[in-house]
mmCIF file of C-alpha atoms in Angstrom:
data_model
loop_
_atom_site.group_PDB
_atom_site.id
_atom_site.type_symbol
_atom_site.label_atom_id
_atom_site.label_comp_id
_atom_site.label_asym_id
_atom_site.label_seq_id
_atom_site.Cartn_x
_atom_site.Cartn_y
_atom_site.Cartn_z
ATOM 1 C CA MET A 92 -31.939 -57.771 -28.619
ATOM 2 C CA PRO A 93 -30.566 -54.859 -26.710
ATOM 3 C CA GLN A 94 -32.040 -52.377 -29.223
ATOM 4 C CA LEU A 95 -35.508 -53.221 -27.957
ATOM 5 C CA ASP A 96 -34.811 -52.650 -24.298
ATOM 6 C CA VAL A 97 -37.023 -49.667 -23.647
ATOM 7 C CA SER A 98 -35.394 -48.924 -20.366
ATOM 8 C CA THR A 99 -32.310 -47.653 -22.117
ATOM 9 C CA PHE A 100 -34.252 -45.258 -24.413
ATOM 10 C CA PRO A 101 -34.320 -42.211 -22.082
ATOM 11 C CA THR A 102 -30.567 -42.179 -21.523
ATOM 12 C CA GLN A 103 -29.880 -42.636 -25.266
ATOM 13 C CA LEU A 104 -32.327 -39.923 -26.209
ATOM 14 C CA ILE A 105 -31.066 -37.426 -23.662
ATOM 15 C CA TRP A 106 -27.437 -37.942 -24.544
ATOM 16 C CA LEU A 107 -28.241 -37.890 -28.247
ATOM 17 C CA ALA A 108 -29.906 -34.534 -27.743
ATOM 18 C CA ILE A 109 -27.088 -33.173 -25.691
ATOM 19 C CA SER A 110 -24.324 -34.241 -28.053
ATOM 20 C CA PHE A 111 -26.212 -33.409 -31.254
ATOM 21 C CA ILE A 112 -27.104 -29.926 -30.047
ATOM 22 C CA ALA A 113 -23.491 -29.418 -28.815
ATOM 23 C CA LEU A 114 -22.144 -30.507 -32.210
ATOM 24 C CA TYR A 115 -24.605 -28.212 -33.957
ATOM 25 C CA VAL A 116 -23.486 -25.261 -31.861
ATOM 26 C CA LEU A 117 -19.802 -26.089 -32.331
ATOM 27 C CA MET A 118 -20.279 -26.461 -36.110
ATOM 28 C CA SER A 119 -22.424 -23.425 -36.717
ATOM 29 C CA LYS A 120 -20.478 -21.100 -34.380
ATOM 30 C CA LEU A 121 -16.893 -22.344 -34.567
ATOM 31 C CA ALA A 122 -15.862 -24.879 -37.261
ATOM 32 C CA LEU A 123 -17.998 -23.969 -40.298
ATOM 33 C CA PRO A 124 -17.469 -20.160 -40.276
ATOM 34 C CA ARG A 125 -13.736 -20.769 -40.123
ATOM 35 C CA ILE A 126 -13.784 -23.080 -43.123
ATOM 36 C CA ALA A 127 -16.091 -20.661 -44.962
ATOM 37 C CA HIS A 128 -13.724 -17.786 -44.210
ATOM 38 C CA VAL A 129 -10.705 -19.670 -45.544
ATOM 39 C CA LEU A 130 -12.635 -20.742 -48.712
ATOM 40 C CA ASP A 131 -13.921 -17.221 -49.324
ATOM 41 C CA ALA A 132 -10.444 -15.791 -48.860
ATOM 42 C CA ARG A 133 -9.046 -18.254 -51.340
ATOM 43 C CA GLN A 134 -11.777 -17.619 -53.892
ATOM 44 C CA LYS A 135 -11.210 -13.880 -53.540
ATOM 45 C CA ARG A 136 -7.454 -14.328 -54.003
ATOM 46 C CA ILE A 137 -8.038 -16.456 -57.100
ATOM 47 C CA ASP A 138 -10.450 -13.866 -58.533
ATOM 48 C CA ASP A 139 -7.991 -11.056 -57.776
ATOM 49 C CA CYS A 140 -5.139 -12.957 -59.409
ATOM 50 C CA ILE A 141 -7.287 -13.632 -62.502
ATOM 51 C CA ALA A 142 -8.226 -9.952 -62.660
ATOM 52 C CA GLN A 143 -4.633 -8.908 -62.320
ATOM 53 C CA ALA A 144 -3.563 -11.443 -64.966
ATOM 54 C CA GLU A 145 -6.204 -9.985 -67.301
ATOM 55 C CA GLU A 146 -4.934 -6.488 -66.646
ATOM 56 C CA PHE A 147 -1.363 -7.568 -67.310
ATOM 57 C CA ARG A 148 -2.398 -9.257 -70.511
ATOM 58 C CA LYS A 149 -4.059 -6.067 -71.623
ATOM 59 C CA GLU A 150 -1.005 -4.003 -70.799
ATOM 60 C CA ALA A 151 1.201 -6.484 -72.709
ATOM 61 C CA GLU A 152 -1.089 -6.194 -75.682
ATOM 62 C CA GLU A 153 -0.925 -2.476 -75.590
ATOM 63 C CA ALA A 154 2.837 -2.559 -75.348
ATOM 64 C CA LEU A 155 2.947 -4.990 -78.266
ATOM 65 C CA GLY A 156 0.703 -2.585 -80.293
ATOM 66 C CA ALA A 157 2.913 0.368 -79.514
ATOM 67 C CA TYR A 158 6.015 -1.589 -80.338
ATOM 68 C CA GLU A 159 4.591 -2.601 -83.694
ATOM 69 C CA LYS A 160 3.553 0.889 -84.456
ATOM 70 C CA ALA A 161 7.018 2.263 -83.563
ATOM 71 C CA LEU A 162 8.594 -0.490 -85.662
ATOM 72 C CA ALA A 163 6.455 0.317 -88.686
ATOM 73 C CA GLU A 164 7.199 4.058 -88.233
ATOM 74 C CA SER A 165 10.924 3.454 -87.971
ATOM 75 C CA LYS A 166 10.806 1.200 -91.000
ATOM 76 C CA ALA A 167 9.115 3.890 -93.039
ATOM 77 C CA LYS A 168 11.523 6.492 -91.784
ATOM 78 C CA ALA A 169 14.463 4.260 -92.636
ATOM 79 C CA GLN A 170 13.000 3.701 -96.078
ATOM 80 C CA GLU A 171 12.607 7.452 -96.573
ATOM 81 C CA MET A 172 16.156 8.148 -95.422
ATOM 82 C CA LEU A 173 17.554 5.419 -97.613
ATOM 83 C CA ARG A 174 15.703 6.864 -100.596
ATOM 84 C CA GLU A 175 16.961 10.441 -99.862
ATOM 85 C CA THR A 176 20.483 9.336 -99.369
ATOM 86 C CA THR A 177 20.461 7.304 -102.537
ATOM 87 C CA GLU A 178 19.052 10.222 -104.487
ATOM 88 C CA GLY A 179 21.678 12.606 -103.058
ATOM 89 C CA LEU A 180 24.494 10.240 -103.783
ATOM 90 C CA ASN A 181 23.216 9.642 -107.294
ATOM 91 C CA LYS A 182 23.128 13.316 -107.983
ATOM 92 C CA GLN A 183 26.612 13.856 -106.563
ATOM 93 C CA ALA A 184 27.968 10.980 -108.586
ATOM 94 C CA GLU A 185 26.390 12.390 -111.716
ATOM 95 C CA ALA A 186 27.862 15.792 -111.063
ATOM 96 C CA ARG A 187 31.264 14.361 -110.459
ATOM 97 C CA GLN A 188 31.060 12.218 -113.594
ATOM 98 C CA LYS A 189 30.133 15.188 -115.622
ATOM 99 C CA GLU A 190 32.956 17.241 -114.186
ATOM 100 C CA LEU A 191 35.419 14.512 -114.810
ATOM 101 C CA GLY A 192 34.214 14.162 -118.395
ATOM 102 C CA ASP A 193 34.517 17.889 -118.962
ATOM 103 C CA ARG A 194 38.000 17.910 -117.606
ATOM 104 C CA LEU A 195 39.113 14.969 -119.619
ATOM 105 C CA ALA A 196 37.577 16.511 -122.819
ATOM 106 C CA GLN A 197 39.468 19.733 -122.029
ATOM 107 C CA GLN A 198 42.688 17.806 -121.496
ATOM 108 C CA ILE A 199 42.201 15.974 -124.744
ATOM 109 C CA LYS A 200 41.629 19.208 -126.538
ATOM 110 C CA ASP A 201 44.683 20.768 -124.956
ATOM 111 C CA GLY A 202 46.757 17.784 -125.894
ATOM 112 C CA GLU A 203 45.559 17.909 -129.500
ATOM 113 C CA THR A 204 46.444 21.588 -129.713
ATOM 114 C CA ARG A 205 49.917 20.912 -128.376
ATOM 115 C CA ILE A 206 50.434 18.054 -130.753
ATOM 116 C CA ALA A 207 49.390 20.250 -133.653
ATOM 117 C CA ALA A 208 51.764 23.064 -132.601
ATOM 118 C CA ALA A 209 54.566 20.560 -132.143
ATOM 119 C CA LYS A 210 53.892 19.141 -135.633
ATOM 120 C CA GLN A 211 53.937 22.585 -137.101
ATOM 121 C CA ALA A 212 57.220 23.389 -135.340
ATOM 122 C CA ALA A 213 58.725 20.131 -136.471
ATOM 123 C CA LEU A 214 57.738 20.759 -140.113
ATOM 124 C CA ALA A 215 59.287 24.219 -139.990
ATOM 125 C CA ASN A 216 62.484 22.770 -138.587
ATOM 126 C CA VAL A 217 62.664 20.186 -141.377
ATOM 127 C CA ARG A 218 62.439 22.949 -144.001
ATOM 128 C CA ASP A 219 65.203 25.007 -142.292
ATOM 129 C CA VAL A 220 67.371 21.961 -142.045
ATOM 130 C CA ALA A 221 66.785 21.041 -145.705
ATOM 131 C CA ALA A 222 67.688 24.571 -146.826
ATOM 132 C CA GLU A 223 70.847 24.538 -144.737
ATOM 133 C CA VAL A 224 71.729 21.039 -146.068
ATOM 134 C CA ALA A 225 71.111 22.241 -149.591
ATOM 135 C CA ARG A 226 73.175 25.371 -149.290
ATOM 136 C CA THR A 227 76.056 23.498 -147.621
ATOM 137 C CA ALA A 228 75.903 20.755 -150.272
ATOM 138 C CA VAL A 229 76.029 23.291 -153.065
ATOM 139 C CA GLU A 230 78.977 25.086 -151.452
ATOM 140 C CA LYS A 231 80.932 21.872 -150.996
ATOM 141 C CA VAL A 232 80.100 20.276 -154.340
ATOM 142 C CA ALA A 233 80.065 23.322 -156.691
ATOM 143 C CA GLY A 234 82.128 25.605 -154.507
ATOM 144 C CA LEU A 235 79.526 28.229 -154.913
ATOM 145 C CA ALA A 236 78.325 30.329 -152.093
ATOM 146 C CA VAL A 237 74.586 30.279 -152.094
ATOM 147 C CA ASP A 238 72.641 32.914 -150.450
ATOM 148 C CA ALA A 239 70.557 31.525 -147.518
ATOM 149 C CA GLY A 240 67.360 33.237 -148.826
ATOM 150 C CA LYS A 241 67.811 31.631 -152.260
ATOM 151 C CA ALA A 242 68.375 28.280 -150.770
ATOM 152 C CA SER A 243 65.283 28.369 -148.655
ATOM 153 C CA ALA A 244 63.308 29.508 -151.619
ATOM 154 C CA ALA A 245 64.626 26.632 -153.645
ATOM 155 C CA VAL A 246 63.760 24.142 -150.856
ATOM 156 C CA ASP A 247 60.249 25.572 -150.619
ATOM 157 C CA ALA A 248 59.897 25.104 -154.359
ATOM 158 C CA ALA A 249 61.211 21.537 -154.094
ATOM 159 C CA LEU A 250 58.780 20.748 -151.212
ATOM 160 C CA LYS A 251 55.829 22.090 -153.231
ATOM 161 C CA GLU A 252 56.509 19.660 -156.049
ATOM 162 C CA MET B 180 -18.537 -67.387 -26.893
ATOM 163 C CA ALA B 181 -20.325 -64.100 -26.428
ATOM 164 C CA SER B 182 -23.500 -63.569 -28.407
ATOM 165 C CA PRO B 183 -23.078 -61.506 -31.659
ATOM 166 C CA LEU B 184 -25.623 -59.141 -30.134
ATOM 167 C CA HIS B 185 -23.614 -58.647 -26.949
ATOM 168 C CA GLN B 186 -21.825 -55.698 -28.607
ATOM 169 C CA PHE B 187 -25.021 -53.730 -28.776
ATOM 170 C CA GLU B 188 -25.677 -53.758 -25.025
ATOM 171 C CA ILE B 189 -25.977 -50.463 -23.294
ATOM 172 C CA LYS B 190 -23.737 -50.370 -20.199
ATOM 173 C CA PRO B 191 -23.889 -47.535 -17.782
ATOM 174 C CA LEU B 192 -20.535 -45.939 -17.025
ATOM 175 C CA ILE B 193 -21.698 -43.170 -14.728
ATOM 176 C CA PRO B 194 -25.123 -43.978 -13.198
ATOM 177 C CA LEU B 195 -27.397 -40.932 -13.213
ATOM 178 C CA GLU B 196 -31.044 -40.608 -12.413
ATOM 179 C CA ILE B 197 -33.241 -37.527 -12.913
ATOM 180 C CA ALA B 198 -36.816 -37.536 -11.675
ATOM 181 C CA GLY B 199 -36.863 -41.278 -11.462
ATOM 182 C CA ILE B 200 -35.674 -41.706 -15.072
ATOM 183 C CA ASP B 201 -32.400 -43.460 -15.805
ATOM 184 C CA VAL B 202 -30.156 -41.035 -17.742
ATOM 185 C CA SER B 203 -26.824 -42.695 -17.012
ATOM 186 C CA PHE B 204 -23.795 -41.774 -18.968
ATOM 187 C CA THR B 205 -23.383 -45.037 -20.896
ATOM 188 C CA ASN B 206 -21.018 -46.505 -23.498
ATOM 189 C CA SER B 207 -23.434 -45.170 -26.091
ATOM 190 C CA SER B 208 -23.211 -41.669 -24.579
ATOM 191 C CA LEU B 209 -19.429 -41.967 -24.518
ATOM 192 C CA PHE B 210 -19.289 -42.553 -28.230
ATOM 193 C CA MET B 211 -21.708 -39.738 -28.970
ATOM 194 C CA VAL B 212 -19.509 -37.352 -27.016
ATOM 195 C CA ALA B 213 -16.479 -38.964 -28.790
ATOM 196 C CA ALA B 214 -18.072 -38.257 -32.156
ATOM 197 C CA VAL B 215 -18.738 -34.625 -31.223
ATOM 198 C CA ALA B 216 -15.166 -34.251 -29.902
ATOM 199 C CA GLY B 217 -13.753 -36.034 -32.986
ATOM 200 C CA VAL B 218 -15.598 -33.886 -35.542
ATOM 201 C CA THR B 219 -14.838 -30.678 -33.591
ATOM 202 C CA LEU B 220 -11.134 -31.524 -33.193
ATOM 203 C CA PHE B 221 -10.779 -32.671 -36.794
ATOM 204 C CA LEU B 222 -12.360 -29.512 -38.204
ATOM 205 C CA THR B 223 -10.715 -27.011 -35.954
ATOM 206 C CA LEU B 224 -7.225 -28.549 -35.796
ATOM 207 C CA SER B 225 -7.019 -29.113 -39.549
ATOM 208 C CA MET B 226 -8.153 -25.521 -40.200
ATOM 209 C CA ARG B 227 -5.768 -24.077 -37.602
ATOM 210 C CA GLY B 228 -3.278 -22.991 -40.237
ATOM 211 C CA ARG B 229 -5.983 -21.302 -42.436
ATOM 212 C CA ALA B 230 -3.549 -21.900 -45.282
ATOM 213 C CA LEU B 231 -4.220 -20.414 -48.679
ATOM 214 C CA VAL B 232 -2.874 -23.644 -50.150
ATOM 215 C CA PRO B 233 -4.288 -26.424 -47.957
ATOM 216 C CA GLY B 234 -2.318 -29.298 -46.572
ATOM 217 C CA ARG B 235 -3.644 -32.880 -46.285
ATOM 218 C CA TRP B 236 -5.819 -32.345 -43.254
ATOM 219 C CA GLN B 237 -7.136 -29.000 -44.287
ATOM 220 C CA SER B 238 -7.979 -30.427 -47.716
ATOM 221 C CA LEU B 239 -9.965 -33.147 -46.007
ATOM 222 C CA ALA B 240 -11.935 -30.706 -43.899
ATOM 223 C CA GLU B 241 -12.556 -28.445 -46.878
ATOM 224 C CA MET B 242 -13.548 -31.499 -48.931
ATOM 225 C CA MET B 243 -16.170 -32.460 -46.319
ATOM 226 C CA TYR B 244 -17.489 -28.914 -46.205
ATOM 227 C CA GLU B 245 -17.728 -28.611 -49.972
ATOM 228 C CA PHE B 246 -19.221 -32.162 -50.239
ATOM 229 C CA ILE B 247 -22.168 -31.190 -48.025
ATOM 230 C CA GLY B 248 -22.378 -27.723 -49.519
ATOM 231 C CA GLY B 249 -22.526 -29.220 -53.013
ATOM 232 C CA MET B 250 -25.144 -31.776 -51.971
ATOM 233 C CA ILE B 251 -27.361 -29.023 -50.580
ATOM 234 C CA ARG B 252 -26.858 -26.779 -53.615
ATOM 235 C CA GLU B 253 -27.681 -29.511 -56.012
ATOM 236 C CA ASN B 254 -30.664 -30.997 -54.149
ATOM 237 C CA VAL B 255 -32.231 -28.074 -52.378
ATOM 238 C CA GLY B 256 -30.906 -25.082 -54.272
ATOM 239 C CA ASN B 257 -29.930 -21.709 -53.021
ATOM 240 C CA GLU B 258 -32.581 -21.657 -50.235
ATOM 241 C CA GLY B 259 -30.870 -24.705 -48.736
ATOM 242 C CA ARG B 260 -27.902 -22.681 -47.457
ATOM 243 C CA HIS B 261 -29.820 -21.805 -44.222
ATOM 244 C CA PHE B 262 -29.968 -25.445 -43.366
ATOM 245 C CA PHE B 263 -26.303 -26.063 -44.060
ATOM 246 C CA PRO B 264 -25.110 -26.194 -40.461
ATOM 247 C CA PHE B 265 -27.865 -28.625 -39.475
ATOM 248 C CA ILE B 266 -27.259 -30.929 -42.444
ATOM 249 C CA PHE B 267 -23.454 -30.774 -41.981
ATOM 250 C CA THR B 268 -23.913 -31.649 -38.258
ATOM 251 C CA LEU B 269 -26.210 -34.501 -39.186
ATOM 252 C CA PHE B 270 -23.673 -35.907 -41.696
ATOM 253 C CA ALA B 271 -20.660 -35.413 -39.414
ATOM 254 C CA PHE B 272 -22.351 -36.924 -36.401
ATOM 255 C CA ILE B 273 -23.562 -40.075 -38.229
ATOM 256 C CA LEU B 274 -20.308 -40.486 -40.154
ATOM 257 C CA PHE B 275 -18.115 -40.262 -37.111
ATOM 258 C CA GLY B 276 -20.533 -42.423 -35.126
ATOM 259 C CA ASN B 277 -20.306 -45.104 -37.749
ATOM 260 C CA LEU B 278 -16.522 -44.853 -38.166
ATOM 261 C CA PHE B 279 -15.701 -44.821 -34.407
ATOM 262 C CA GLY B 280 -18.040 -47.800 -34.107
ATOM 263 C CA LEU B 281 -15.668 -49.780 -36.328
ATOM 264 C CA LEU B 282 -12.786 -49.479 -33.851
ATOM 265 C CA PRO B 283 -12.253 -52.678 -31.836
ATOM 266 C CA TYR B 284 -14.261 -52.765 -28.570
ATOM 267 C CA ALA B 285 -16.081 -49.634 -29.682
ATOM 268 C CA PHE B 286 -19.805 -49.043 -29.472
ATOM 269 C CA THR B 287 -21.836 -47.981 -32.481
ATOM 270 C CA PHE B 288 -24.623 -45.622 -31.339
ATOM 271 C CA THR B 289 -26.104 -45.607 -34.858
ATOM 272 C CA SER B 290 -26.913 -49.326 -34.475
ATOM 273 C CA HIS B 291 -29.712 -48.472 -32.069
ATOM 274 C CA ILE B 292 -33.113 -47.905 -33.596
ATOM 275 C CA ILE B 293 -34.045 -45.318 -30.974
ATOM 276 C CA VAL B 294 -31.064 -43.164 -31.947
ATOM 277 C CA THR B 295 -31.655 -43.324 -35.641
ATOM 278 C CA PHE B 296 -35.384 -42.896 -35.170
ATOM 279 C CA ALA B 297 -34.885 -39.807 -33.054
ATOM 280 C CA LEU B 298 -32.567 -38.343 -35.736
ATOM 281 C CA ALA B 299 -35.128 -39.243 -38.477
ATOM 282 C CA MET B 300 -37.990 -37.729 -36.502
ATOM 283 C CA THR B 301 -36.020 -34.619 -35.949
ATOM 284 C CA VAL B 302 -35.472 -34.353 -39.701
ATOM 285 C CA PHE B 303 -39.154 -35.263 -40.394
ATOM 286 C CA ILE B 304 -40.622 -32.748 -37.939
ATOM 287 C CA GLY B 305 -38.130 -30.083 -38.887
ATOM 288 C CA VAL B 306 -38.858 -30.447 -42.583
ATOM 289 C CA THR B 307 -42.581 -30.396 -42.039
ATOM 290 C CA ILE B 308 -42.301 -27.230 -39.943
ATOM 291 C CA VAL B 309 -40.099 -25.600 -42.608
ATOM 292 C CA GLY B 310 -42.714 -26.502 -45.261
ATOM 293 C CA ILE B 311 -45.604 -25.066 -43.253
ATOM 294 C CA VAL B 312 -43.699 -21.908 -42.295
ATOM 295 C CA LEU B 313 -42.685 -21.283 -45.930
ATOM 296 C CA HIS B 314 -45.945 -22.152 -47.637
ATOM 297 C CA GLY B 315 -48.671 -22.112 -44.966
ATOM 298 C CA ALA B 316 -51.693 -24.246 -45.855
ATOM 299 C CA HIS B 317 -50.407 -24.408 -49.371
ATOM 300 C CA PHE B 318 -47.862 -26.936 -48.003
ATOM 301 C CA PHE B 319 -50.538 -29.657 -48.020
ATOM 302 C CA THR B 320 -50.754 -29.595 -51.804
ATOM 303 C CA LEU B 321 -47.590 -31.681 -51.444
ATOM 304 C CA PHE B 322 -49.937 -34.613 -50.949
ATOM 305 C CA VAL B 323 -51.985 -33.861 -54.087
ATOM 306 C CA PRO B 324 -50.005 -35.082 -57.132
ATOM 307 C CA SER B 325 -50.279 -32.623 -60.009
ATOM 308 C CA GLY B 326 -51.862 -33.560 -63.372
ATOM 309 C CA VAL B 327 -54.013 -36.270 -61.922
ATOM 310 C CA PRO B 328 -57.762 -36.661 -62.766
ATOM 311 C CA LYS B 329 -60.058 -35.324 -60.023
ATOM 312 C CA VAL B 330 -61.667 -38.809 -59.525
ATOM 313 C CA MET B 331 -58.273 -40.234 -58.493
ATOM 314 C CA ILE B 332 -57.387 -37.668 -55.800
ATOM 315 C CA PRO B 333 -59.303 -39.326 -52.957
ATOM 316 C CA PHE B 334 -57.304 -42.494 -53.588
ATOM 317 C CA LEU B 335 -53.967 -40.836 -54.189
ATOM 318 C CA VAL B 336 -53.928 -38.446 -51.243
ATOM 319 C CA PRO B 337 -53.883 -41.248 -48.608
ATOM 320 C CA ILE B 338 -51.168 -42.976 -50.505
ATOM 321 C CA GLU B 339 -49.104 -39.814 -50.662
ATOM 322 C CA LEU B 340 -49.764 -39.140 -46.961
ATOM 323 C CA LEU B 341 -48.723 -42.585 -46.007
ATOM 324 C CA SER B 342 -45.521 -42.439 -48.027
ATOM 325 C CA TYR B 343 -44.812 -39.115 -46.411
ATOM 326 C CA LEU B 344 -45.388 -40.470 -42.934
ATOM 327 C CA SER B 345 -43.272 -43.534 -43.563
ATOM 328 C CA ARG B 346 -40.279 -41.421 -44.392
ATOM 329 C CA PRO B 347 -38.898 -41.274 -40.854
ATOM 330 C CA ILE B 348 -39.425 -45.008 -40.474
ATOM 331 C CA SER B 349 -37.574 -45.924 -43.652
ATOM 332 C CA LEU B 350 -34.888 -43.395 -42.926
ATOM 333 C CA SER B 351 -34.191 -44.662 -39.380
ATOM 334 C CA ILE B 352 -34.482 -48.367 -40.162
ATOM 335 C CA ARG B 353 -32.111 -48.097 -43.129
ATOM 336 C CA LEU B 354 -29.298 -46.727 -41.028
ATOM 337 C CA PHE B 355 -29.997 -48.882 -37.937
ATOM 338 C CA ALA B 356 -30.376 -52.122 -39.898
ATOM 339 C CA ASN B 357 -27.225 -51.547 -41.973
ATOM 340 C CA MET B 358 -25.075 -50.783 -38.956
ATOM 341 C CA MET B 359 -26.532 -53.591 -36.869
ATOM 342 C CA ALA B 360 -26.301 -56.201 -39.689
ATOM 343 C CA GLY B 361 -22.706 -55.255 -40.551
ATOM 344 C CA HIS B 362 -21.506 -55.410 -36.947
ATOM 345 C CA THR B 363 -23.374 -58.651 -36.294
ATOM 346 C CA MET B 364 -21.880 -60.316 -39.383
ATOM 347 C CA MET B 365 -18.430 -59.286 -38.328
ATOM 348 C CA LYS B 366 -18.926 -60.681 -34.889
ATOM 349 C CA VAL B 367 -20.345 -63.906 -36.259
ATOM 350 C CA PHE B 368 -17.409 -64.499 -38.544
ATOM 351 C CA ALA B 369 -15.025 -63.543 -35.740
ATOM 352 C CA GLY B 370 -16.692 -66.291 -33.724
ATOM 353 C CA PHE B 371 -16.084 -68.735 -36.541
ATOM 354 C CA ILE B 372 -12.374 -67.867 -36.606
ATOM 355 C CA VAL B 373 -12.078 -68.783 -32.930
ATOM 356 C CA GLY B 374 -14.321 -71.875 -33.380
ATOM 357 C CA LEU B 375 -12.350 -73.289 -36.373
ATOM 358 C CA GLY B 376 -8.987 -72.601 -34.845
ATOM 359 C CA PHE B 377 -5.657 -72.565 -36.672
ATOM 360 C CA LEU B 378 -6.626 -75.107 -39.271
ATOM 361 C CA GLY B 379 -9.917 -73.769 -40.611
ATOM 362 C CA GLY B 380 -9.927 -70.280 -39.191
ATOM 363 C CA TRP B 381 -8.310 -68.680 -42.218
ATOM 364 C CA ALA B 382 -11.424 -68.699 -44.342
ATOM 365 C CA PRO B 383 -13.606 -66.699 -41.935
ATOM 366 C CA LEU B 384 -10.615 -64.422 -41.222
ATOM 367 C CA ALA B 385 -10.403 -63.608 -44.961
ATOM 368 C CA VAL B 386 -14.141 -62.975 -44.969
ATOM 369 C CA ASN B 387 -13.833 -60.705 -41.945
ATOM 370 C CA VAL B 388 -11.008 -58.711 -43.596
ATOM 371 C CA ALA B 389 -13.221 -58.112 -46.606
ATOM 372 C CA LEU B 390 -16.168 -57.293 -44.372
ATOM 373 C CA THR B 391 -14.114 -54.717 -42.420
ATOM 374 C CA GLY B 392 -13.371 -52.945 -45.681
ATOM 375 C CA PHE B 393 -16.969 -53.244 -46.742
ATOM 376 C CA GLU B 394 -18.143 -51.826 -43.394
ATOM 377 C CA PHE B 395 -16.060 -48.737 -43.908
ATOM 378 C CA VAL B 396 -17.890 -48.120 -47.208
ATOM 379 C CA VAL B 397 -21.218 -48.762 -45.498
ATOM 380 C CA ALA B 398 -20.316 -46.355 -42.679
ATOM 381 C CA PHE B 399 -19.726 -43.615 -45.192
ATOM 382 C CA LEU B 400 -22.460 -44.598 -47.555
ATOM 383 C CA GLN B 401 -25.164 -44.715 -44.855
ATOM 384 C CA ALA B 402 -24.187 -41.298 -43.520
ATOM 385 C CA TYR B 403 -24.331 -40.039 -47.137
ATOM 386 C CA VAL B 404 -27.690 -41.629 -47.832
ATOM 387 C CA PHE B 405 -29.230 -40.308 -44.592
ATOM 388 C CA THR B 406 -27.992 -36.818 -45.410
ATOM 389 C CA LEU B 407 -28.976 -37.016 -49.049
ATOM 390 C CA LEU B 408 -32.514 -38.154 -48.225
ATOM 391 C CA THR B 409 -32.751 -35.294 -45.725
ATOM 392 C CA CYS B 410 -31.833 -32.892 -48.495
ATOM 393 C CA LEU B 411 -34.482 -34.385 -50.837
ATOM 394 C CA TYR B 412 -37.124 -34.110 -48.152
ATOM 395 C CA LEU B 413 -36.097 -30.556 -47.479
ATOM 396 C CA ASN B 414 -36.293 -29.877 -51.202
ATOM 397 C CA ASP B 415 -39.878 -31.097 -51.254
ATOM 398 C CA ALA B 416 -40.739 -28.834 -48.326
ATOM 399 C CA VAL B 417 -39.037 -25.809 -49.802
ATOM 400 C CA HIS B 418 -40.190 -26.142 -53.389
ATOM 401 C CA LEU B 419 -43.269 -28.371 -53.007
ATOM 402 C CA HIS B 420 -43.665 -30.058 -56.426
#
C-alpha cells in the first residue's frame, strides 16, 4: 500500500504546506476580497433600489392624495356653480314669466276695451240706420216728409219697447 | 493487469533533496499545485467581469463563496468570519483535489493518509489554539460536560478528552478512506471490463459508469463534511458549551 510508505511523507508534507499556504494567501488576498466586493456592491445597489422604490411609492401616494383632494374640491365647486346658475336661471325665468303674464293681461284688457267700443259704435250705427230707414219708408209710403229728429226719437222709442 | 493500488504510488517528477530528506516534486505535488492553480483561476477568471448581474461562471464562484459563508454563519456564528479565508481554502483545496483526482490518469492527493492527517492536525491544533487564546484555562471546561453529577466527572472527563483527541484521526481517515476506496473500486471494475472482454465486459462497465457519478458526489460530499466538521469543532472552541 503506497499510503504507508513513510519515505514519501516528507515530500507530501512539504508540498502540501507550500500549496496550502499559497492557496490561503491567494484566497485571502486576491480572490475572496474581490468576490466580497462584488457581493457588497450588489447588496448596496439592491438596498438603494429598494429605498428609491419606497421613496417613489411615497411620492405617488402623495400625488394621489393631492389629486383626490383637488378632485373633491372641484366637485364641490362645480356643485356650487351648478346650484348658483340654476338659481339665477330660475329667477330669470320667473321674472320673464311674470312679465309675459302682465303683458298678456294688458293685451287682453286692451282687446276687451276695443271690443266694447266697437260694440257701442255698432249699436249707435244700427239706431241711425233704423231712423233713416224709417224716415225714408214713411216718405215713400205715406209721402210725408218726416223730420230727422222725430224719426230718430221714434226709433229710440221703438227700441226701448 | 496493474494492481488497483498502483494509482496511489508516489512518483518523483523532479527529484529534490534538502538536508538529506527527499522533497522531490512528485505527481502528488503536481496535483496539489494544480488544485491551487485551478481554484485561483476559477475564482479570479470568473469574477473578472465583476458583473452586477452574474453570468454562469461568476454565479458559480459566488455560490461557492456564499456556501462556505453560510456554513460558517450557521455553525460558528458571527465570530466565525475571521476564519472564513482558512475554511474556504480548506474546502476549495480538498474539493479541487478530489475532483481533479477523478480525471483519467490523474493522481488524488487526498487519498493519502499523510495528507489528510496533516490537514486534520492543522485544523485540530488551530482550533485548540483558538480555544485557548479566546478562553484561557476556561477552555478546558470543554471536557467537563455540564449538568453532570460530581461523582461522574472523573469518568466522563477522560472520555471527553479521548473523543476530542480522536477528532483529527476520524477526520483524516474519513476523507482518506473514502477517496481511496472509491478509486480502488473504480480500478477493480475497470480491470473486470478488460478481463471479461467484449462479451461480459458490459456489466462492469455499467457499474463503473454508475461509480463515476457516485465518485463525483463523494468528491463534493467529503470536502463538505471535512469543512463542516471543522466548523463544528471551531464552534466548540469559540463558544465552548
